[in-house]
């Protein structure tokens, strides 16, 4: 419902039938703004064509692989369990498809509206343009999380109601069947992230080669038809692709924690609420992200150029700061005082309720650290990017070497952070703790996807402003928004890689 509300607010910014209403500055731009609608429709047409081609292949793959799962699982277990696994696989796959589809279409819907909002505001003011782009990201983030949690919970309740799983002692088998949900989400992520990423970079480089290198045109020049493919690609890779990637990590980490959790007799004896503690981490995270989004749109809205990056950084910090105590509250309410977990090394391990909460909190704080380090190395406000820009004056070779060196250097702190998270979580709760740490890192997934989806929307807005030949001050506004968007896109990749590393370890226990 929050995603639908934000989508409704975005629609209030019109891209056709614009009226000046005495707005002198807007009246002077009407000639350029009339071109925005047709350009937006062309980008939308390209996005729909790509999605139709990609998701047709995804649907065929999902159906064929579900049949293969049915056959292979039926050979190793009962046909009924095999069928439930295949159903969960299809549910995860098609939920990921729906999430990527909705997110990308909202991003395409909002890009031209961001351009119009930027053109409609006085010089140096970015409030409405930022809100449109931010709300577009929020639609994607909250829709994906809402659909993911909702479908998973419905699946769990449906399976639990079956006579086969009335006895709590059989819940571990039920969770094995539900694990297909995570596999389905990850399968679509392979197409979305790899296939979409290749398209994105091919379109981007192709547009630059034919425009900048061959004909000496500016980026997004209307004389270059490849700019449409470039703008479509921004949405394909950073919205649909990243959304599918993070949905896969969320689904896999949740399923891994559920499977490992049901191996503990104490958790099963404590009841359904204790078993679903991993799901509660994601659920409370969505509520926290919803509350914190008001900071960017109402409490402390962006006014000028200098406010954009701090507003996005505040989202990361505030959501993590609220998510940690919320996770402890869920653990205190749902988990028993302590419970025994079967260790992968030897024997069992006693885990207090606050130990499980601490594992999730370690993941959340580690994700924040990775995000802040990523921002330091990719934001134009800090020295690394300024030094790299200065190195460009020495030529392409120095730029390439310096950029690679910065990239390698930026990975040092995140790698050590992940190592510490794994060590602490494993020491407290074995692989169950590692899976909880992955969920903790993804507890602020709605906000992570919001600021990640914000990036391609503002990038497209700048491209549309250039193609519509709007005045330079409009492009300056969109460039300012886009500069922060490039940083948030990098932060999103950091979350995806970090959570995937933790999920891969957690899956060993599942």
Short mmCIF file of C-alpha atoms in Angstrom, two decimals, residues 80-81 83-85 87 154-168 170-171 173-174 177-178 272:
data_model
loop_
_atom_site.label_atom_id
_atom_site.label_comp_id
_atom_site.label_asym_id
_atom_site.label_seq_id
_atom_site.Cartn_x
_atom_site.Cartn_y
_atom_site.Cartn_z
CA UNK A 80 4.26 -34.82 -2.84
CA UNK A 81 7.35 -33.13 -1.35
CA UNK A 83 5.69 -31.09 -6.08
CA UNK A 84 5.70 -28.66 -3.13
CA UNK A 85 9.35 -27.80 -3.83
CA UNK A 87 5.58 -24.93 -6.53
CA UNK A 154 1.34 -17.21 2.32
CA UNK A 155 3.41 -20.15 1.08
CA UNK A 156 4.47 -21.06 4.63
CA UNK A 157 0.92 -20.87 5.98
CA UNK A 158 -0.44 -22.88 3.05
CA UNK A 159 2.12 -25.64 3.53
CA UNK A 160 1.64 -25.64 7.31
CA UNK A 161 -2.08 -26.22 6.86
CA UNK A 162 -1.47 -29.46 4.94
CA UNK A 163 -2.05 -32.70 6.90
CA UNK A 164 1.48 -33.72 5.93
CA UNK A 165 2.93 -30.98 8.15
CA UNK A 166 0.48 -30.82 11.06
CA UNK A 167 3.10 -32.32 13.36
CA UNK A 168 5.78 -29.71 14.28
CA UNK A 170 7.85 -32.44 10.26
CA UNK A 171 8.46 -28.70 9.89
CA UNK A 173 10.88 -31.24 5.86
CA UNK A 174 8.40 -28.45 5.12
CA UNK A 177 10.28 -27.73 0.39
CA UNK A 178 9.92 -23.98 0.97
CA UNK A 272 5.57 -21.04 15.08
#
